[in-house]
PDB file of C-alpha atoms in Angstrom:
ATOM      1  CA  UNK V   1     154.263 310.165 137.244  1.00 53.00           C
ATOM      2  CA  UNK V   2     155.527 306.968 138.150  1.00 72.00           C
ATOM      3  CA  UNK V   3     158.862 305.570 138.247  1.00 91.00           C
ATOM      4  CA  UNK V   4     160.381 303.089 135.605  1.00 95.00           C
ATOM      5  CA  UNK V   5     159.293 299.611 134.672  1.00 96.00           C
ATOM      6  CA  UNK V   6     162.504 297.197 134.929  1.00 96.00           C
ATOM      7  CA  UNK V   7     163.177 295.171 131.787  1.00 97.00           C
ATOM      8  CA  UNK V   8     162.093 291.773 132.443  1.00 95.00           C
ATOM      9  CA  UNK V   9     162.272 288.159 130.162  1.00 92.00           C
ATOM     10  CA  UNK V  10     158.524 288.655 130.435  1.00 94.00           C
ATOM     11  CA  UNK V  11     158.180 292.172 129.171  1.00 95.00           C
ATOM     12  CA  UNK V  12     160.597 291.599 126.833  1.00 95.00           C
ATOM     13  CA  UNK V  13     158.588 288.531 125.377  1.00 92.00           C
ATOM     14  CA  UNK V  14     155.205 290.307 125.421  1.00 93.00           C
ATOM     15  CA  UNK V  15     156.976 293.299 122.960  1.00 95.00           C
ATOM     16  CA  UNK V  16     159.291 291.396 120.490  1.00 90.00           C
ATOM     17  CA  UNK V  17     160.328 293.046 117.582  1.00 86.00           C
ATOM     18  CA  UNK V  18     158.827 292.304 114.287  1.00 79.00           C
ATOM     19  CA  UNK V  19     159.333 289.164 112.867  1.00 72.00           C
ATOM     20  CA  UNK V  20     161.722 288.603 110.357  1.00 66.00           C
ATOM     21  CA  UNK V  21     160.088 286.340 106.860  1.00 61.00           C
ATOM     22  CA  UNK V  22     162.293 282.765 106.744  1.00 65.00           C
ATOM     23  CA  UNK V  23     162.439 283.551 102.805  1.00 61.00           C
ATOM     24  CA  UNK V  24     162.998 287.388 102.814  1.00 64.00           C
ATOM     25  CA  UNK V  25     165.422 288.925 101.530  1.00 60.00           C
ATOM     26  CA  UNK V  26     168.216 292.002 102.731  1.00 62.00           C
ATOM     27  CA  UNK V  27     165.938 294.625 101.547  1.00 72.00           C
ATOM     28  CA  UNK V  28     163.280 293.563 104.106  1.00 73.00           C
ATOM     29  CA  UNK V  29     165.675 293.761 106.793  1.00 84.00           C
ATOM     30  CA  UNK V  30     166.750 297.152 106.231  1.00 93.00           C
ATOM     31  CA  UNK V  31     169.584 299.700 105.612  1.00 96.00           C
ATOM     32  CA  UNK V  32     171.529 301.542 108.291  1.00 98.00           C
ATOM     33  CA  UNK V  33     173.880 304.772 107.403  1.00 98.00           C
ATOM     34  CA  UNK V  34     176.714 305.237 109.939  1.00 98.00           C
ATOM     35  CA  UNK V  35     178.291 308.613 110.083  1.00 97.00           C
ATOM     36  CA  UNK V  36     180.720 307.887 112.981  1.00 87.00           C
ATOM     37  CA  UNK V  37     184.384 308.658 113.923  1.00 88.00           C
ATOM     38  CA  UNK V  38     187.829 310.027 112.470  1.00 89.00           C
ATOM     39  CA  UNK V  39     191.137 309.492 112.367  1.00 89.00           C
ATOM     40  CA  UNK V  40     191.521 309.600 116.215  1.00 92.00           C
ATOM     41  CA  UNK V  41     189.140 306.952 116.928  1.00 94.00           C
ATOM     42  CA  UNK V  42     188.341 305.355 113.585  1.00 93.00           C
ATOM     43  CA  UNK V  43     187.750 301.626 115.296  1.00 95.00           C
ATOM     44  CA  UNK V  44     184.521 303.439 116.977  1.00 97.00           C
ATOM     45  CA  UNK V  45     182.974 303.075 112.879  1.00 97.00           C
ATOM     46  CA  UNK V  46     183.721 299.277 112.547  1.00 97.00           C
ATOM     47  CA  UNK V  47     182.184 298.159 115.977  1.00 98.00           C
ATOM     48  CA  UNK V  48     179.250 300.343 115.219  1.00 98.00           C
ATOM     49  CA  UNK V  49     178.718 299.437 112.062  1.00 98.00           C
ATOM     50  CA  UNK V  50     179.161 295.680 112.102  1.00 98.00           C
ATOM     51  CA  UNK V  51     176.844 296.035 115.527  1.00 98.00           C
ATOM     52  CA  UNK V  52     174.139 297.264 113.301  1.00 98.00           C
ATOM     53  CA  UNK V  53     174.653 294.044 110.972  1.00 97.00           C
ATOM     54  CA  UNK V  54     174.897 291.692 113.952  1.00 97.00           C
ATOM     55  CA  UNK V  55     171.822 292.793 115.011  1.00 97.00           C
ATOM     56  CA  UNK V  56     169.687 291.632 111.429  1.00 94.00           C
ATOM     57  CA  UNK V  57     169.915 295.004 109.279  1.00 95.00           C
ATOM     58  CA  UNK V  58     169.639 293.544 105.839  1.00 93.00           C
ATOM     59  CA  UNK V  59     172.569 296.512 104.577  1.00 95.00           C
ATOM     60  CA  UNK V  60     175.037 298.704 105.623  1.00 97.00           C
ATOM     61  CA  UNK V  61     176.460 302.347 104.009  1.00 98.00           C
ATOM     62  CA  UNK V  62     178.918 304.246 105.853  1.00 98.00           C
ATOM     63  CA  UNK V  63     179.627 307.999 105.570  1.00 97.00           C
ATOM     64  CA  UNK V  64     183.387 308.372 105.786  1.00 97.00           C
ATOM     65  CA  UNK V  65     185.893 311.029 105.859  1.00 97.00           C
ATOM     66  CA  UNK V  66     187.823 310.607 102.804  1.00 96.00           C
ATOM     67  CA  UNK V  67     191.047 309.779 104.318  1.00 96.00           C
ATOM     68  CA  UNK V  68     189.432 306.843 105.615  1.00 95.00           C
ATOM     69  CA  UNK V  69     187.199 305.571 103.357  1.00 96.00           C
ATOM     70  CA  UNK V  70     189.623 303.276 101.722  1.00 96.00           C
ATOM     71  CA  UNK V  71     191.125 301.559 104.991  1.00 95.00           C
ATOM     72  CA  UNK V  72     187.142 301.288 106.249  1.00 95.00           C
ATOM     73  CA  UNK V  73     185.705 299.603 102.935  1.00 96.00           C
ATOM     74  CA  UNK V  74     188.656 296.835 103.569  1.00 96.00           C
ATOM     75  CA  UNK V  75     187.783 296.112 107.086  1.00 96.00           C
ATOM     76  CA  UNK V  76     184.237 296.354 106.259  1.00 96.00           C
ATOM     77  CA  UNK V  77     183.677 294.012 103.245  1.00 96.00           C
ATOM     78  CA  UNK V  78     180.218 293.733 104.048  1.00 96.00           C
ATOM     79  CA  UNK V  79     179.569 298.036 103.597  1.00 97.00           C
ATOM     80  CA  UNK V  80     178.767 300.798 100.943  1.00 97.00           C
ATOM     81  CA  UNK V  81     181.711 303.467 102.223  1.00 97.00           C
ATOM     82  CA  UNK V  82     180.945 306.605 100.962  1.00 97.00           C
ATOM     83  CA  UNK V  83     183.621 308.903 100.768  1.00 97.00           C
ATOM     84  CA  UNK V  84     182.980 312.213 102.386  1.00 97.00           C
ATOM     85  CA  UNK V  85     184.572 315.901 103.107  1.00 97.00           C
ATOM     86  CA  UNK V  86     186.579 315.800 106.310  1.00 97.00           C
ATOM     87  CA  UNK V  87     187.968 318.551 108.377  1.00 96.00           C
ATOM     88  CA  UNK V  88     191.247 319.175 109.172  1.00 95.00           C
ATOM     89  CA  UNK V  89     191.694 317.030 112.128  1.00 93.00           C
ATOM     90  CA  UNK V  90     189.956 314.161 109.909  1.00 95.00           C
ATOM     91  CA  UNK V  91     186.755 314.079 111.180  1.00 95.00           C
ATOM     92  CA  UNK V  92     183.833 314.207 108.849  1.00 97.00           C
ATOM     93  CA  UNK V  93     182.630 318.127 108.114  1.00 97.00           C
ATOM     94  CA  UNK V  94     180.143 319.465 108.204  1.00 96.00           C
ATOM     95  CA  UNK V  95     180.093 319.905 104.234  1.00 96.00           C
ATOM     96  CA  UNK V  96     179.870 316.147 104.181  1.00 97.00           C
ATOM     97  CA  UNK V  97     176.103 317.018 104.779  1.00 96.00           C
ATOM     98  CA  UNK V  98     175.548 317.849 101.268  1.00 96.00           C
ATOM     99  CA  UNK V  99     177.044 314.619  99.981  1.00 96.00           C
ATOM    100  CA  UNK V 100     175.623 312.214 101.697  1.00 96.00           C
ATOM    101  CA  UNK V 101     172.206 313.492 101.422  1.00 95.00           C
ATOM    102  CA  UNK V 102     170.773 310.590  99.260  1.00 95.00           C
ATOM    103  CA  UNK V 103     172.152 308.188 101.757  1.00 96.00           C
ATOM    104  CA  UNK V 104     170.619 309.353 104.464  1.00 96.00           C
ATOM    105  CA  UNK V 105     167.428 309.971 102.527  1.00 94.00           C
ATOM    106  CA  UNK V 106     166.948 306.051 101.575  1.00 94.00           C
ATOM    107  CA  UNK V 107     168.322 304.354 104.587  1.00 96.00           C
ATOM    108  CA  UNK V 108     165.670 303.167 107.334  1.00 96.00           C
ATOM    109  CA  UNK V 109     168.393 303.929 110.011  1.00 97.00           C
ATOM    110  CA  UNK V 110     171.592 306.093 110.515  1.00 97.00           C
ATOM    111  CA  UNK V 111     173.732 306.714 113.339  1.00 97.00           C
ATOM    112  CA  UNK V 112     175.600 309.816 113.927  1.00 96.00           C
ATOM    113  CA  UNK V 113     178.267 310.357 116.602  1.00 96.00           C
ATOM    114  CA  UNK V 114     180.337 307.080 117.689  1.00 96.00           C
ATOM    115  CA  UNK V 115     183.836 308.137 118.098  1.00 94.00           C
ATOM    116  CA  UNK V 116     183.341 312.002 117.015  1.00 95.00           C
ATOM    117  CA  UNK V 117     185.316 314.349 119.075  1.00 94.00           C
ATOM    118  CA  UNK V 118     185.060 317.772 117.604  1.00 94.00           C
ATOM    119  CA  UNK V 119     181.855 318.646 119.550  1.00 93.00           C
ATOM    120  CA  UNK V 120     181.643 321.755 117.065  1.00 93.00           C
ATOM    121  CA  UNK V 121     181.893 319.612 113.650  1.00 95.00           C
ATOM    122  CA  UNK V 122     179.223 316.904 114.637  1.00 95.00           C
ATOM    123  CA  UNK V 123     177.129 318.906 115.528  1.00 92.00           C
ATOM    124  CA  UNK V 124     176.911 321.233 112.508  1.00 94.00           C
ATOM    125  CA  UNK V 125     176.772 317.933 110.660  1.00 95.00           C
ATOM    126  CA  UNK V 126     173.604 316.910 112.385  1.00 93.00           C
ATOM    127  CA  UNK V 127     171.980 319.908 112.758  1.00 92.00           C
ATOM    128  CA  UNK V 128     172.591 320.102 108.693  1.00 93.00           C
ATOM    129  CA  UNK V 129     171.006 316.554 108.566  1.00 92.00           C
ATOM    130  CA  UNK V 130     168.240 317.510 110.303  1.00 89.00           C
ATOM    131  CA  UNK V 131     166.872 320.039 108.195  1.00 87.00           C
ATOM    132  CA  UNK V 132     165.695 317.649 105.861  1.00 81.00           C
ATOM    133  CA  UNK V 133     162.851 314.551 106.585  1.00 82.00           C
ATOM    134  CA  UNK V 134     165.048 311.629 106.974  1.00 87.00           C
ATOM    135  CA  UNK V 135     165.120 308.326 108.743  1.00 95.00           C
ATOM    136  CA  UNK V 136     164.945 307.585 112.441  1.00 95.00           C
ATOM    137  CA  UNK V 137     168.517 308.242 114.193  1.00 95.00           C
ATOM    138  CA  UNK V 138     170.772 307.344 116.577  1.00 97.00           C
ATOM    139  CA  UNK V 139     172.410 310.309 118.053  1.00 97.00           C
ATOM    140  CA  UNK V 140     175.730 309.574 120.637  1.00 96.00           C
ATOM    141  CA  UNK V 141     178.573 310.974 121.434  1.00 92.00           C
ATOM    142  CA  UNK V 142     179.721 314.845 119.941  1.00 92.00           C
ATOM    143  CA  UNK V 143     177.251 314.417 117.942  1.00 93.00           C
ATOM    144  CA  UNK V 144     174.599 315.169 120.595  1.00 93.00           C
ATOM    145  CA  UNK V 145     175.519 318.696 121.563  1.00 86.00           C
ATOM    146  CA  UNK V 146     173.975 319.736 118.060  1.00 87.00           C
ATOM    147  CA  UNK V 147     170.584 318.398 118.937  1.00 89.00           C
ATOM    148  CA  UNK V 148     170.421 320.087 122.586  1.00 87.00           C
ATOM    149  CA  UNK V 149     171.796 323.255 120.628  1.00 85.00           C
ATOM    150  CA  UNK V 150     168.618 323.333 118.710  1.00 85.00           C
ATOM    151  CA  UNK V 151     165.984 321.777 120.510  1.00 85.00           C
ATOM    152  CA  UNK V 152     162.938 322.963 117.453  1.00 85.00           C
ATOM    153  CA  UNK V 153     164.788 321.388 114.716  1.00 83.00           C
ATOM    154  CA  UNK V 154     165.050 318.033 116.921  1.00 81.00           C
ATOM    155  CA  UNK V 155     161.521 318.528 117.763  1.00 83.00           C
ATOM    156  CA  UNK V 156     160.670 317.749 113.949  1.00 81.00           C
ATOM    157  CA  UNK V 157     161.703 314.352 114.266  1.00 82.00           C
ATOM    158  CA  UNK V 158     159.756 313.371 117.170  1.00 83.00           C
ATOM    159  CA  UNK V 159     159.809 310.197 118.763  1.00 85.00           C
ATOM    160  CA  UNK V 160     161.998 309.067 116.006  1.00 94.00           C
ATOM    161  CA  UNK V 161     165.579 309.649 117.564  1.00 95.00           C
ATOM    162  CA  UNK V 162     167.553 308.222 119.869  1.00 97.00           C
ATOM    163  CA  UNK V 163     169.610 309.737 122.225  1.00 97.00           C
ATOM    164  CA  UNK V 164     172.167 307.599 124.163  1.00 98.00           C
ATOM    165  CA  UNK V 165     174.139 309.663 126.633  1.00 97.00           C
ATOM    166  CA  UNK V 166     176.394 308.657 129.337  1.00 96.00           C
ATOM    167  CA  UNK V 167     175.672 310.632 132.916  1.00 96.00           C
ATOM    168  CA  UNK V 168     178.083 313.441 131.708  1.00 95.00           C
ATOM    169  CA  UNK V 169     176.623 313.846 128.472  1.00 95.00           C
ATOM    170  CA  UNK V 170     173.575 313.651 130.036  1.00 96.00           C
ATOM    171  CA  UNK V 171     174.481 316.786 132.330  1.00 96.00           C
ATOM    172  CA  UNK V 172     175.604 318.521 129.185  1.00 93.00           C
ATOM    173  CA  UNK V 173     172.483 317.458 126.975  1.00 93.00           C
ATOM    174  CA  UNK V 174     170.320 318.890 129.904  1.00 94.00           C
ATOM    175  CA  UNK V 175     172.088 321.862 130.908  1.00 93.00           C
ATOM    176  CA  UNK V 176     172.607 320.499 134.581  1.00 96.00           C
ATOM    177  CA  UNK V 177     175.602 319.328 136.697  1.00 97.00           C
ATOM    178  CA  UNK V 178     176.282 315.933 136.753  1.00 96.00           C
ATOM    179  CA  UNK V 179     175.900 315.714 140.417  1.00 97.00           C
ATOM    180  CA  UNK V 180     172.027 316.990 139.734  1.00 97.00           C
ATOM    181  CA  UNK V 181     171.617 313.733 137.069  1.00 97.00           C
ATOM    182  CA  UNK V 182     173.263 311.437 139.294  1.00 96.00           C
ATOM    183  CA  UNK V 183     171.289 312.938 142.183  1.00 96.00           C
ATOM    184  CA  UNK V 184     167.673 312.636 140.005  1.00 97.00           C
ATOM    185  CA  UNK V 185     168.515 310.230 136.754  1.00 97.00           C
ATOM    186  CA  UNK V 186     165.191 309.688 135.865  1.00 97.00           C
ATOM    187  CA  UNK V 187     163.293 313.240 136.232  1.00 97.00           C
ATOM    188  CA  UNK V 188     166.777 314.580 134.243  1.00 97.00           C
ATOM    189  CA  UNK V 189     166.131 311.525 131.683  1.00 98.00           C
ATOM    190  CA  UNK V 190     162.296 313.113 131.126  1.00 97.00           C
ATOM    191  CA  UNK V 191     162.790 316.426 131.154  1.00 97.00           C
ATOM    192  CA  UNK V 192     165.169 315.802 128.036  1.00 96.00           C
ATOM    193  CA  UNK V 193     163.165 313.690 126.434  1.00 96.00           C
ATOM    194  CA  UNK V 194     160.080 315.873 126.741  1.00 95.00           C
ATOM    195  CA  UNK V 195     162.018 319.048 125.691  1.00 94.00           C
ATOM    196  CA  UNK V 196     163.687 317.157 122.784  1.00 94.00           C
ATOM    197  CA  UNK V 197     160.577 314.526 122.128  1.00 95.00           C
ATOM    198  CA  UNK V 198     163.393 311.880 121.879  1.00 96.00           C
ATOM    199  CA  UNK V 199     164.256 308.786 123.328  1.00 97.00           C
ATOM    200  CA  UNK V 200     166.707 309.159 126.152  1.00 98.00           C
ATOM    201  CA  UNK V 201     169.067 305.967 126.733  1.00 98.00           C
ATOM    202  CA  UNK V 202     170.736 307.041 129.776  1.00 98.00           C
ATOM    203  CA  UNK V 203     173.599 304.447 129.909  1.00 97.00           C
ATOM    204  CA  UNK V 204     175.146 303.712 133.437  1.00 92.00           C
ATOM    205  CA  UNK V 205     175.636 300.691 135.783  1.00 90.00           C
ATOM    206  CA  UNK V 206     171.576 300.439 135.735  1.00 95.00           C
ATOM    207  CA  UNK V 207     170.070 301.570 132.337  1.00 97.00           C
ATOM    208  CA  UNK V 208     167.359 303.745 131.341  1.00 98.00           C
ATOM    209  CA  UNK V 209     165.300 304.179 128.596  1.00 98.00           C
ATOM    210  CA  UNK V 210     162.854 307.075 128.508  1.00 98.00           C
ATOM    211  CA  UNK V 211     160.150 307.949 125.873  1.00 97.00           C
ATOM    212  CA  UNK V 212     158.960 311.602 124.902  1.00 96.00           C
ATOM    213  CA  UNK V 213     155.629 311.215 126.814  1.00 96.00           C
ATOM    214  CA  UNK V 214     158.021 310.267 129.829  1.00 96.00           C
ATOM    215  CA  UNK V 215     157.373 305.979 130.055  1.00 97.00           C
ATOM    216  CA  UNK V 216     160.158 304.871 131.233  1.00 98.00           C
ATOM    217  CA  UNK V 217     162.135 301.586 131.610  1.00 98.00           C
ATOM    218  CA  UNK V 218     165.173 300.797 133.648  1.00 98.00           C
ATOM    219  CA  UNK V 219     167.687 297.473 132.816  1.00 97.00           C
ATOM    220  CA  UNK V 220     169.763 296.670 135.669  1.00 94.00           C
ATOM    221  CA  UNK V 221     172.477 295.867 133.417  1.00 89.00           C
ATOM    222  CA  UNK V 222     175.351 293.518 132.049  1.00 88.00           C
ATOM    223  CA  UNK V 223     177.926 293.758 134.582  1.00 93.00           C
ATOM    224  CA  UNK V 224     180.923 295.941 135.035  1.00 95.00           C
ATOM    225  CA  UNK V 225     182.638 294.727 132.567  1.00 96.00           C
ATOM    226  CA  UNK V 226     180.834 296.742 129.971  1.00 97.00           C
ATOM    227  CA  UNK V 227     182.224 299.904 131.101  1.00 95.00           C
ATOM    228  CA  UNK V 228     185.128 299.383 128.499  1.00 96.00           C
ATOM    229  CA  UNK V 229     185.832 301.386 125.361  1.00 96.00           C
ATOM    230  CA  UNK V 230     183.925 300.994 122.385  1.00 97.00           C
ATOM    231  CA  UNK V 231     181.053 299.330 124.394  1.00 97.00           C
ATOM    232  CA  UNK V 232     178.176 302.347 123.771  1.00 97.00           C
ATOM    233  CA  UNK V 233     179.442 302.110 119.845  1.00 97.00           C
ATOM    234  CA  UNK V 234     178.396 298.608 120.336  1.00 98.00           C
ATOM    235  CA  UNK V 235     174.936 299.819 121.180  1.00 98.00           C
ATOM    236  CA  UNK V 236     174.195 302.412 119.203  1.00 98.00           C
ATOM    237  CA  UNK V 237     174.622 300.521 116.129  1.00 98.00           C
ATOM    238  CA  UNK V 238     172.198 297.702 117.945  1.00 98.00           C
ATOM    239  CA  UNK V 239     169.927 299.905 118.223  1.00 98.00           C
ATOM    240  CA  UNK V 240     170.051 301.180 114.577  1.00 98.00           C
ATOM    241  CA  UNK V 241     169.939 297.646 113.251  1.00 97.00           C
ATOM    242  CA  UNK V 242     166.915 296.887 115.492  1.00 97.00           C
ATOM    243  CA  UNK V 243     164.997 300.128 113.773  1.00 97.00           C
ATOM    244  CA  UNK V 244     166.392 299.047 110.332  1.00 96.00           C
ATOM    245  CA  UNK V 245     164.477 295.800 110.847  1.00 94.00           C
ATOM    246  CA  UNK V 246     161.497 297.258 111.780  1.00 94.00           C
ATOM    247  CA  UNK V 247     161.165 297.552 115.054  1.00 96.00           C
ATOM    248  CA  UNK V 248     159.920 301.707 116.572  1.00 96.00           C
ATOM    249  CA  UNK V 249     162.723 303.453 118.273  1.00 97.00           C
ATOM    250  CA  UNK V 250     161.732 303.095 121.819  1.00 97.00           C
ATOM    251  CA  UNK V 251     161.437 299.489 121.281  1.00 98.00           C
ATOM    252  CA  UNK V 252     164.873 299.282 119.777  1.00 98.00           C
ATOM    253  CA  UNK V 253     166.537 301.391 122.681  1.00 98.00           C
ATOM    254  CA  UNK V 254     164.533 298.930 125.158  1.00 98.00           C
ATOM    255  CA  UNK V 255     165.558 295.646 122.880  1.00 98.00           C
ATOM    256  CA  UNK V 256     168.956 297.352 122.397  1.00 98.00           C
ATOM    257  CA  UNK V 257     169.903 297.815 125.634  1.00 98.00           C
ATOM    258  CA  UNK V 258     169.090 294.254 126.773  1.00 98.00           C
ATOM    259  CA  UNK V 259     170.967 292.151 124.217  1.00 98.00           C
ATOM    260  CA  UNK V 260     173.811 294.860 125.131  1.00 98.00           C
ATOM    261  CA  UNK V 261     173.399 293.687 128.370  1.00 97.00           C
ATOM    262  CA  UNK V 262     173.530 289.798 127.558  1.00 97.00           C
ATOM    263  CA  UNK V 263     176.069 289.887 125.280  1.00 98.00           C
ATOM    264  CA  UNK V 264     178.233 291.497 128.092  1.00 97.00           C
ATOM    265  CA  UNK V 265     176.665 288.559 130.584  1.00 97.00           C
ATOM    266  CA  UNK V 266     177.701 285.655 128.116  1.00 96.00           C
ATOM    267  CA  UNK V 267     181.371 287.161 127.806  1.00 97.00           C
ATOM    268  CA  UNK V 268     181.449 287.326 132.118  1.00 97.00           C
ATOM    269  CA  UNK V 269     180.876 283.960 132.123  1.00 95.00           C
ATOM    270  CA  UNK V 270     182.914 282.858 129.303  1.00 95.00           C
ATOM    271  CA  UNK V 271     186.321 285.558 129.779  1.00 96.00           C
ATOM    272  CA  UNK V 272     185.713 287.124 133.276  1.00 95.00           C
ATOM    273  CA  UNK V 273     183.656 289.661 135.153  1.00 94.00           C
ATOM    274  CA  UNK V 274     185.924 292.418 133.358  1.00 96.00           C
ATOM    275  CA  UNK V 275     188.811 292.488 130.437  1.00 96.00           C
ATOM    276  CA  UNK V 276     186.711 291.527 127.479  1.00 97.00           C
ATOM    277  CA  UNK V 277     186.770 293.721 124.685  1.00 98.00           C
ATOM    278  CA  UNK V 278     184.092 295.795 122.764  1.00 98.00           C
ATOM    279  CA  UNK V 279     184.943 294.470 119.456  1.00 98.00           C
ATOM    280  CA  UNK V 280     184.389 290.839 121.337  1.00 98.00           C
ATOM    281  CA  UNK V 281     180.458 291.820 122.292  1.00 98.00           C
ATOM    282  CA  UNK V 282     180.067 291.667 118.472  1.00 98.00           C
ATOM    283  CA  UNK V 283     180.338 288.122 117.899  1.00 97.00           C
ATOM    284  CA  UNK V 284     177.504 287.442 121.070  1.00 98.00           C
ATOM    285  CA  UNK V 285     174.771 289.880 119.827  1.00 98.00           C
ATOM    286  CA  UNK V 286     173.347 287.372 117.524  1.00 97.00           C
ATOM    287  CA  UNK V 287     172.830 285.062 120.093  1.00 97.00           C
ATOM    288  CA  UNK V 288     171.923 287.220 122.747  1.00 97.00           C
ATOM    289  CA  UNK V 289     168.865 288.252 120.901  1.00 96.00           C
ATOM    290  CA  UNK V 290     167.983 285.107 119.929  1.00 93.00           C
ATOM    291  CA  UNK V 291     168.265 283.872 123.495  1.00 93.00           C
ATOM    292  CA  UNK V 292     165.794 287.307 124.365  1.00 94.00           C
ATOM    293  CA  UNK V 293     163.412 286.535 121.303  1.00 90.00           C
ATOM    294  CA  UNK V 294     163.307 282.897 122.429  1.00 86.00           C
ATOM    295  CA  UNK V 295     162.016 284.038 125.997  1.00 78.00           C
ATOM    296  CA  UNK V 296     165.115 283.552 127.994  1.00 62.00           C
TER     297      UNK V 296
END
């Protein structure tokens, strides 16, 4: 099989994303579900969320752990927060499943993951979501181990999830070390994606974005400086506002991925190579994908 294709301005312009109606209105554009972190790491929920928003989904809901729902619905005028159960380190439960059901049945979009740290509890919580039909996802962080636990159930949702590990997670997703991903990215990236029939963003210096029949893309990336904190939040909820909007979920991870990258490139030039801030790419993903949907 042959190796990637890189991400160009052209092959960007010959695969836009849907076209958005000058007169249409917020339900055309989509809702997006966000099921992301706790108490630890609760920031990881706004820069998702108001990613996927930045990026055109027409509405937002965001599963919370109780605690927090309060606190997020404040910083988040623009969001449903549905409060949810929470374990005892204030992450959402696995319960939460149950009660945010409807949500997740009637959104175009959720993400799962962002933030999560108890690998055990976000993964139960997907693996419960999963069991029922549902809406494309965006699987990152903790949240991941559940779907390599069970690679059948993921298997129901082919080609309609997206997977956005790190090389570590990667290793972990795969069962490798990470010395064999960094040693073979791109076989590693396929394997997973075949085994899983998900999209595989495998986020590093250079990008790549691999479908479940193995087509694969590679973006050489936005510079150093978005290897910060918060920065894959950033993207995953790009990605789930590109799906709300229409687009399929390899085209989102491939669309994603590149206004990621810009957005990072317009804050090198306007800040400095590094020492920008995730919640900063937020206000440049609006124009970054205009500048990519423009051509340039």
């Amino acid at each position: 099989m042959s190796g990637a294709l890189q991400v160009t301005p052209e092959l960007l312009r010959g695969w836009r994303p849907r076209s958005l109606a000058e007169h249409g209105d917020k339900e055309a554009r989509g809702r997006v579900l966000v099921l992301a972190a706790g108490a630890q790491v609760a920031g990881a929920t706004l820069l998702t969320a108001v990613a996927a928003l930045r990026a055109g989904a027409g509405k937002l809901q965001i599963g919370a752990p109780r605690s927090l729902s309060l606190g997020l619905a404040m910083a988040i005028p623009e969001a449903r927060v549905i409060p949810a159960a929470e374990t005892v380190g204030g992450e959402l439960a696995p319960l939460a499943a149950a009660e945010l059901a409807d949500a997740f049945a009637r959104c175009e979009a959720a993400v799962i993951g962002p933030g999560m740290l108890d690998v055990d509890a976000a993964g139960e919580l997907v693996l419960r979501l999963l069991q029922t039909e549902g809406p494309a996802l965006v699987v990152d962080a903790a949240a991941m181990q559940g779907v390599a636990q069970d690679p059948r159930r993921a298997r129901r949702h082919a080609g309609e999830m997206v997977l956005t590990p790190h090389a570590g997670e990667m290793a972990a997703l795969a069962g490798v070390e990470k010395a064999d991903v960094a040693a073979d990215p791109l076989g590693v990236a396929r394997r997973t994606a075949a085994r899983l029939q998900a999209v595989v963003v495998l986020k590093g210096p250079a990008t790549l974005i691999v479908s479940p029949d193995g087509k694969a893309w590679r973006h050489p990336g936005g510079g150093v400086g978005l290897a910060t904190s918060g920065s894959g939040d950033v993207l995953a909820g790009i990605i789930a506002g590109l799906i709300a909007r229409g687009a399929a979920p390899v085209q989102a991870a491939v669309w994603g991925v590149s206004a990621h990258a810009e957005a990072g490139v317009r804050l090198s030039r306007r800040i400095g190579r590094v020492g920008y801030l995730a919640r900063e790419l937020l206000d440049e993903v609006a124009p970054a994908l205009h500048q990519l949907e423009a051509g340039g």
